[in-house]
Tab-separated table of N, CA, C and O in Angstrom:
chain	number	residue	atom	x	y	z
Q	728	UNK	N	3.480	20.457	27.897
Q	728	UNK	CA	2.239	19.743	27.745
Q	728	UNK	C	2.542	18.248	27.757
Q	728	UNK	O	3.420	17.773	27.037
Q	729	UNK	N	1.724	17.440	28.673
Q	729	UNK	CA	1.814	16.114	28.902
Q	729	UNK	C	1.250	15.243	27.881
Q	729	UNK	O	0.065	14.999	28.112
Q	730	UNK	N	1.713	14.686	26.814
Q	730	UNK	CA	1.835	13.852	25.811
Q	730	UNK	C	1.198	12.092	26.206
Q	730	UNK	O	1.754	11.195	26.840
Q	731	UNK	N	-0.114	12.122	25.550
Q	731	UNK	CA	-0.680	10.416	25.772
Q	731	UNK	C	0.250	9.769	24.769
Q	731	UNK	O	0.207	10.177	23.608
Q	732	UNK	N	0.922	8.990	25.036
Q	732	UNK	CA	2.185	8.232	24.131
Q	732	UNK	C	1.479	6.981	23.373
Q	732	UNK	O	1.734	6.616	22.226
Q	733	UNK	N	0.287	6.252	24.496
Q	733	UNK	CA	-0.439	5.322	24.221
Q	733	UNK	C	-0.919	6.021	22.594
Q	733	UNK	O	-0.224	5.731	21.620
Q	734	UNK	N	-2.049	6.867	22.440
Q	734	UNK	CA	-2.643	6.883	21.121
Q	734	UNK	C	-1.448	7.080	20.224
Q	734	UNK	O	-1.363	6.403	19.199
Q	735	UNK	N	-0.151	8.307	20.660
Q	735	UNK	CA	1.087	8.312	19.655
Q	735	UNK	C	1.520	6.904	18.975
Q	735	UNK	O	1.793	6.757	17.784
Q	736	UNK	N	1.528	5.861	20.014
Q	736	UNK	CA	1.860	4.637	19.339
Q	736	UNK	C	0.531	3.988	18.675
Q	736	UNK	O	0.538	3.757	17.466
Q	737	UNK	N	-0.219	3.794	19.192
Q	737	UNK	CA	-1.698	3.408	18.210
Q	737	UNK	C	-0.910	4.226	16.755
Q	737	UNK	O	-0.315	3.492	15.965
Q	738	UNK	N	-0.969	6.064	16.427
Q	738	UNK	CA	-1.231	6.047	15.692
Q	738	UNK	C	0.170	5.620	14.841
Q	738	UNK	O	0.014	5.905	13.654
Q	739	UNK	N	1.291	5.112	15.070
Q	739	UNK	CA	2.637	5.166	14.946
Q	739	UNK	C	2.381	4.024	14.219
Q	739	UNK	O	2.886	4.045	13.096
Q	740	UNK	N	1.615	2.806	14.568
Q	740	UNK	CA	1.383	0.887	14.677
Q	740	UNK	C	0.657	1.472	13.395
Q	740	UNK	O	1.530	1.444	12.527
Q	741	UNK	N	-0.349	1.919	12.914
Q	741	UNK	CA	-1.190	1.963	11.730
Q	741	UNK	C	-0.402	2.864	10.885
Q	741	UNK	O	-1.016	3.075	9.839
Q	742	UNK	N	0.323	3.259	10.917
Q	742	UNK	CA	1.115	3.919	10.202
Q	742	UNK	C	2.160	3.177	9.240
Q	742	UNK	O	2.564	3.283	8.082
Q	743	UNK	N	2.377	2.358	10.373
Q	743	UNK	CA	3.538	1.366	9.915
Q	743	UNK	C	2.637	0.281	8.827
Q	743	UNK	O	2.903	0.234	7.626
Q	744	UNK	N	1.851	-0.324	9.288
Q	744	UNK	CA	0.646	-0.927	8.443
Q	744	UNK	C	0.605	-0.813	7.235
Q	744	UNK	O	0.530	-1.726	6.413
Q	745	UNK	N	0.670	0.733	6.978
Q	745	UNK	CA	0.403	1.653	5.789
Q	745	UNK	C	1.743	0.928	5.008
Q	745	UNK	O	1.614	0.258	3.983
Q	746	UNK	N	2.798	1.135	5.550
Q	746	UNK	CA	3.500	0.332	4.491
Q	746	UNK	C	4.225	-1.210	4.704
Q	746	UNK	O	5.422	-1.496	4.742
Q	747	UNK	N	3.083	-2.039	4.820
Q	747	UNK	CA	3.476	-3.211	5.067
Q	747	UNK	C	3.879	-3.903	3.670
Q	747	UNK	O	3.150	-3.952	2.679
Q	748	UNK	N	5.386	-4.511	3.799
Q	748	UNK	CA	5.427	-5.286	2.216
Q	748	UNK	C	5.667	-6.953	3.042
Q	748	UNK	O	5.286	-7.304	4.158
Q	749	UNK	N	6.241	-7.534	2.260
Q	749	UNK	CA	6.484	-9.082	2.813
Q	749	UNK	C	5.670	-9.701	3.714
Q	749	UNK	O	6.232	-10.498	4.465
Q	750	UNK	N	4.655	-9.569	3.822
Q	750	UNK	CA	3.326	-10.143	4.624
Q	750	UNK	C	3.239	-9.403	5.878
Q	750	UNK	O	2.177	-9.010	6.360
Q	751	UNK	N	4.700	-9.180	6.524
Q	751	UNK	CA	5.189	-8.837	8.089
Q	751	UNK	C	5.949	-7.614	8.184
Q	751	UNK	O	6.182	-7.279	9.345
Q	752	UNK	N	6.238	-7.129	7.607
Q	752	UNK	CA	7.612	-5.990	7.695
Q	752	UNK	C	7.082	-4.852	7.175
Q	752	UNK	O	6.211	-4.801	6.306
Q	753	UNK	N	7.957	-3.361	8.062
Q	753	UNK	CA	7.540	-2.184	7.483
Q	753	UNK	C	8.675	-1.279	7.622
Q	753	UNK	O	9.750	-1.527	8.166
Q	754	UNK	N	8.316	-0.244	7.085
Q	754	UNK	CA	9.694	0.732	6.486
Q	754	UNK	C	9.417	1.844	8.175
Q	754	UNK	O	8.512	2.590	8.548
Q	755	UNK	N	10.805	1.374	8.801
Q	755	UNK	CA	10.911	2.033	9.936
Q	755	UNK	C	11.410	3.538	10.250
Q	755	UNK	O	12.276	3.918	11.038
Q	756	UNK	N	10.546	4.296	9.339
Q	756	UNK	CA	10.827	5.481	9.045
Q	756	UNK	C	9.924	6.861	10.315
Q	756	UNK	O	9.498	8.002	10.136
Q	757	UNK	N	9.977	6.141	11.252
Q	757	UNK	CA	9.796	6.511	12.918
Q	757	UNK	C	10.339	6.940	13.673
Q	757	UNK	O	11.464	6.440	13.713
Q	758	UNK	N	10.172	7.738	14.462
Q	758	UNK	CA	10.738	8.172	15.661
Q	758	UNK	C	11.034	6.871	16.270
Q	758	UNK	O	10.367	5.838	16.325
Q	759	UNK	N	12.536	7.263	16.842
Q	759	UNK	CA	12.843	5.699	17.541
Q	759	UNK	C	12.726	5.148	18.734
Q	759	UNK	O	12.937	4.009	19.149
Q	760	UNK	N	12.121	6.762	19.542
Q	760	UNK	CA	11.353	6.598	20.771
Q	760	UNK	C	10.262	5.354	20.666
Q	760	UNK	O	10.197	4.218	21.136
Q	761	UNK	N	9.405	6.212	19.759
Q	761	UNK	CA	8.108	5.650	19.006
Q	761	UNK	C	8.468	3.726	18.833
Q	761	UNK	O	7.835	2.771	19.283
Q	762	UNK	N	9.331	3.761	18.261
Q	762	UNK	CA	9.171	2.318	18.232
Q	762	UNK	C	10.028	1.731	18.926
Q	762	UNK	O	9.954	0.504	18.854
Q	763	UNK	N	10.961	2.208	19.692
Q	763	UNK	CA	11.118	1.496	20.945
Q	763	UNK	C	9.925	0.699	21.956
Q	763	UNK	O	9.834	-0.485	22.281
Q	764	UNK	N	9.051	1.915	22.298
Q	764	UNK	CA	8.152	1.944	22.965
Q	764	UNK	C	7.596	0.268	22.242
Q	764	UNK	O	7.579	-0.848	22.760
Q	765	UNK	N	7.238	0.690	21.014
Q	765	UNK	CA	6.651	-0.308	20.292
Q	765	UNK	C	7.329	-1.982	20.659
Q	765	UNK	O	6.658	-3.011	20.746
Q	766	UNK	N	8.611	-1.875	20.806
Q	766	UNK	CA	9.051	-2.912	20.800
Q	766	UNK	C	8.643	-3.337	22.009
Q	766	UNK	O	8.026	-4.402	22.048
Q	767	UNK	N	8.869	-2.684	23.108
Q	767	UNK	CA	8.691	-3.032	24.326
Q	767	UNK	C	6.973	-3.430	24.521
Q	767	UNK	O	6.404	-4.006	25.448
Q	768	UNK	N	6.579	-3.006	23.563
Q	768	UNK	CA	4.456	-3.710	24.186
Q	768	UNK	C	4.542	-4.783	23.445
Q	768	UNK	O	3.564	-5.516	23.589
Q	769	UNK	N	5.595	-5.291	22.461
Q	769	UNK	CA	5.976	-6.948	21.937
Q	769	UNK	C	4.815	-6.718	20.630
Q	769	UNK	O	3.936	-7.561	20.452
Q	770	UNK	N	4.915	-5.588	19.827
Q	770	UNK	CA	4.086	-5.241	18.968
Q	770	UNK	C	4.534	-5.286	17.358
Q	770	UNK	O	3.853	-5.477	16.350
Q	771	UNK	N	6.246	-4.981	17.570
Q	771	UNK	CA	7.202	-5.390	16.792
Q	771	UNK	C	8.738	-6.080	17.360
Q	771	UNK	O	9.193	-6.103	18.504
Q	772	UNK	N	9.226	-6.537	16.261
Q	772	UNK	CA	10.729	-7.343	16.943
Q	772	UNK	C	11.913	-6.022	17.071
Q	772	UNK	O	11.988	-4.929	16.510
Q	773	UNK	N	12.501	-6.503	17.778
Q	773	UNK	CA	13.802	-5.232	17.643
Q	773	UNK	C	14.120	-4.258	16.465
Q	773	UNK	O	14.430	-4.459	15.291
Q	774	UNK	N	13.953	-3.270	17.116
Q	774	UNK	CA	13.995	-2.356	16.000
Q	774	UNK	C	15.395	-1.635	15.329
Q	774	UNK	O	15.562	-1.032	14.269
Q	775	UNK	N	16.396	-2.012	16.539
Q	775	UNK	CA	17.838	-1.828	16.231
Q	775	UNK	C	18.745	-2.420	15.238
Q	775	UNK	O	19.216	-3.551	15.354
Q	776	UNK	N	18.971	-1.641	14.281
Q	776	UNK	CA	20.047	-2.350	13.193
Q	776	UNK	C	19.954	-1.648	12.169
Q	776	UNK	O	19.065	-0.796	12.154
Q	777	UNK	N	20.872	-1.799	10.970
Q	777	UNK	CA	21.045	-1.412	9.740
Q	777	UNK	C	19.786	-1.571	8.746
Q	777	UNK	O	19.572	-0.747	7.856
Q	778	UNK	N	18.783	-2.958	9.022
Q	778	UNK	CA	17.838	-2.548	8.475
Q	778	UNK	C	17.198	-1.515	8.261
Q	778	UNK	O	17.404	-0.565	9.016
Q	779	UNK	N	16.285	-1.386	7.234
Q	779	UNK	CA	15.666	-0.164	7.267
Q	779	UNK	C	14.182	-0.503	7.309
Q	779	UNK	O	13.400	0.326	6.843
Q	780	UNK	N	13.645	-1.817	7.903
Q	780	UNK	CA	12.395	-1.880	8.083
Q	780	UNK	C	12.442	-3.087	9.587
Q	780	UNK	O	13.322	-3.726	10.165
Q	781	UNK	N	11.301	-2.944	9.698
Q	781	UNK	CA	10.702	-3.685	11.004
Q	781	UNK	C	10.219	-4.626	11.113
Q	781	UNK	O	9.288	-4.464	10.324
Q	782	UNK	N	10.013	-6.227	11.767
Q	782	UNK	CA	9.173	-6.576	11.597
Q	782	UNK	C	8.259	-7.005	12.612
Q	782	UNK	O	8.693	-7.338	13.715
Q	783	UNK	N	6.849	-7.034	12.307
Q	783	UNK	CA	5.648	-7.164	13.209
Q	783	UNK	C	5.412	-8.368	13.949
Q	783	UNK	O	5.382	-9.371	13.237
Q	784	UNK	N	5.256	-8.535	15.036
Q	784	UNK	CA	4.889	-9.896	15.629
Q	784	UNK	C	3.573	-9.871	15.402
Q	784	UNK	O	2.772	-8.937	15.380
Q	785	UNK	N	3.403	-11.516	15.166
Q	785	UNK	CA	1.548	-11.183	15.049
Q	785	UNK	C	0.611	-10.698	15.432
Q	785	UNK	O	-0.250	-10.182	14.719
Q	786	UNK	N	0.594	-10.803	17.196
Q	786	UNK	CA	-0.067	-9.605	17.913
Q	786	UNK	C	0.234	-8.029	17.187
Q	786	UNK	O	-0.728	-7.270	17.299
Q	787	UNK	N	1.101	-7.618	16.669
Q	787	UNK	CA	1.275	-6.398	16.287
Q	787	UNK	C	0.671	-6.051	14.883
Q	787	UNK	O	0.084	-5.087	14.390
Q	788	UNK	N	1.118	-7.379	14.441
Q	788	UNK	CA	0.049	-7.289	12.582
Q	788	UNK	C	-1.156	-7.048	13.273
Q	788	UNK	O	-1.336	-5.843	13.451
Q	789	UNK	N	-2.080	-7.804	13.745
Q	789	UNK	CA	-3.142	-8.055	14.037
Q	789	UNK	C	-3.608	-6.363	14.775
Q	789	UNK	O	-4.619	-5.755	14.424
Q	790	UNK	N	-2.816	-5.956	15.612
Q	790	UNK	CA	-3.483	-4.555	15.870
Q	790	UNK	C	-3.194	-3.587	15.179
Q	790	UNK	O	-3.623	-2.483	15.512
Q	791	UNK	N	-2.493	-3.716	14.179
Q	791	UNK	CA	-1.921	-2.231	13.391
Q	791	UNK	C	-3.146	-2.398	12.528
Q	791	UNK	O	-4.055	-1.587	12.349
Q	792	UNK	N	-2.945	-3.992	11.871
Q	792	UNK	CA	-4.109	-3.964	10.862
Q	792	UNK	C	-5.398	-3.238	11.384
Q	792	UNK	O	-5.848	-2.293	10.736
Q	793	UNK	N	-6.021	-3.673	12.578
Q	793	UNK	CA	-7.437	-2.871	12.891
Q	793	UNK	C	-7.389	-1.762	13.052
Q	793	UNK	O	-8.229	-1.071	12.476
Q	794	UNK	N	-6.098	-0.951	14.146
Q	794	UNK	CA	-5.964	0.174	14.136
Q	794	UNK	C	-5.816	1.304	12.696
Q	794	UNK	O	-5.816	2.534	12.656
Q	795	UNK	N	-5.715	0.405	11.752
Q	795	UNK	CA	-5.289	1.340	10.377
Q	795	UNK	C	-7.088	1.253	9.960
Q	795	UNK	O	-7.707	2.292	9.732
Q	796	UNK	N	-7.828	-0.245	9.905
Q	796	UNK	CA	-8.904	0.022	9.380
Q	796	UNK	C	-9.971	1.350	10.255
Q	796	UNK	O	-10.910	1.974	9.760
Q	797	UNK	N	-9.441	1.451	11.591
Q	797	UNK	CA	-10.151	2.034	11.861
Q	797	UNK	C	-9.970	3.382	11.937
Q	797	UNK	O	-10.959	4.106	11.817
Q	798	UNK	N	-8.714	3.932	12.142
Q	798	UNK	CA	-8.552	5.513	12.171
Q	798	UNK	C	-8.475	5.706	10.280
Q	798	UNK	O	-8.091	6.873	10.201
Q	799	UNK	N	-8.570	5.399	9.392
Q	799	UNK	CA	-8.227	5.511	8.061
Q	799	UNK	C	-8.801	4.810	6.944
Q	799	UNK	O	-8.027	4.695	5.993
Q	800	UNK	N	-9.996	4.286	6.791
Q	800	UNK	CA	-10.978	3.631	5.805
Q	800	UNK	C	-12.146	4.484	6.268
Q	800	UNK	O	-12.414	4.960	7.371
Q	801	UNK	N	-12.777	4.534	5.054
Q	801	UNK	CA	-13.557	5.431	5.334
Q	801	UNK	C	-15.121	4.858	5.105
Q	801	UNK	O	-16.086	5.591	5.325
């Protein structure tokens, strides 16, 4: 079965949202497909390293944030 990756990452970006600490950063506890992908739409910064969180470029704050208000506030 052929997999839309687009909404997978929508819902991957609001996910991450969910645990945003330090204004920008989130606990990269993702498939690393998933946020590869992510890195590559310039949604977050490199996701490679010992860190254990991510952080968001503003374009990426800015859509996780809506994408979270909108699949998840009720």
């Amino acid at each position: 079965m052929p997999l839309n990756t687009d909404k997978i990452d929508d819902a991957a970006l609001a996910l991450l949202y969910l645990t945003l600490h330090d204004n920008c950063r989130a606990w990269k506890g993702l498939d690393w497909d998933v946020l590869g992908r992510l890195h590559d739409k310039g949604m977050i910064h490199d996701p490679v390293g010992k860190v254990k969180s991510v952080v968001f470029t503003q374009e990426g704050l800015e859509r996780a944030k809506q994408l979270f208000e909108t699949m998840f506030k009720r």
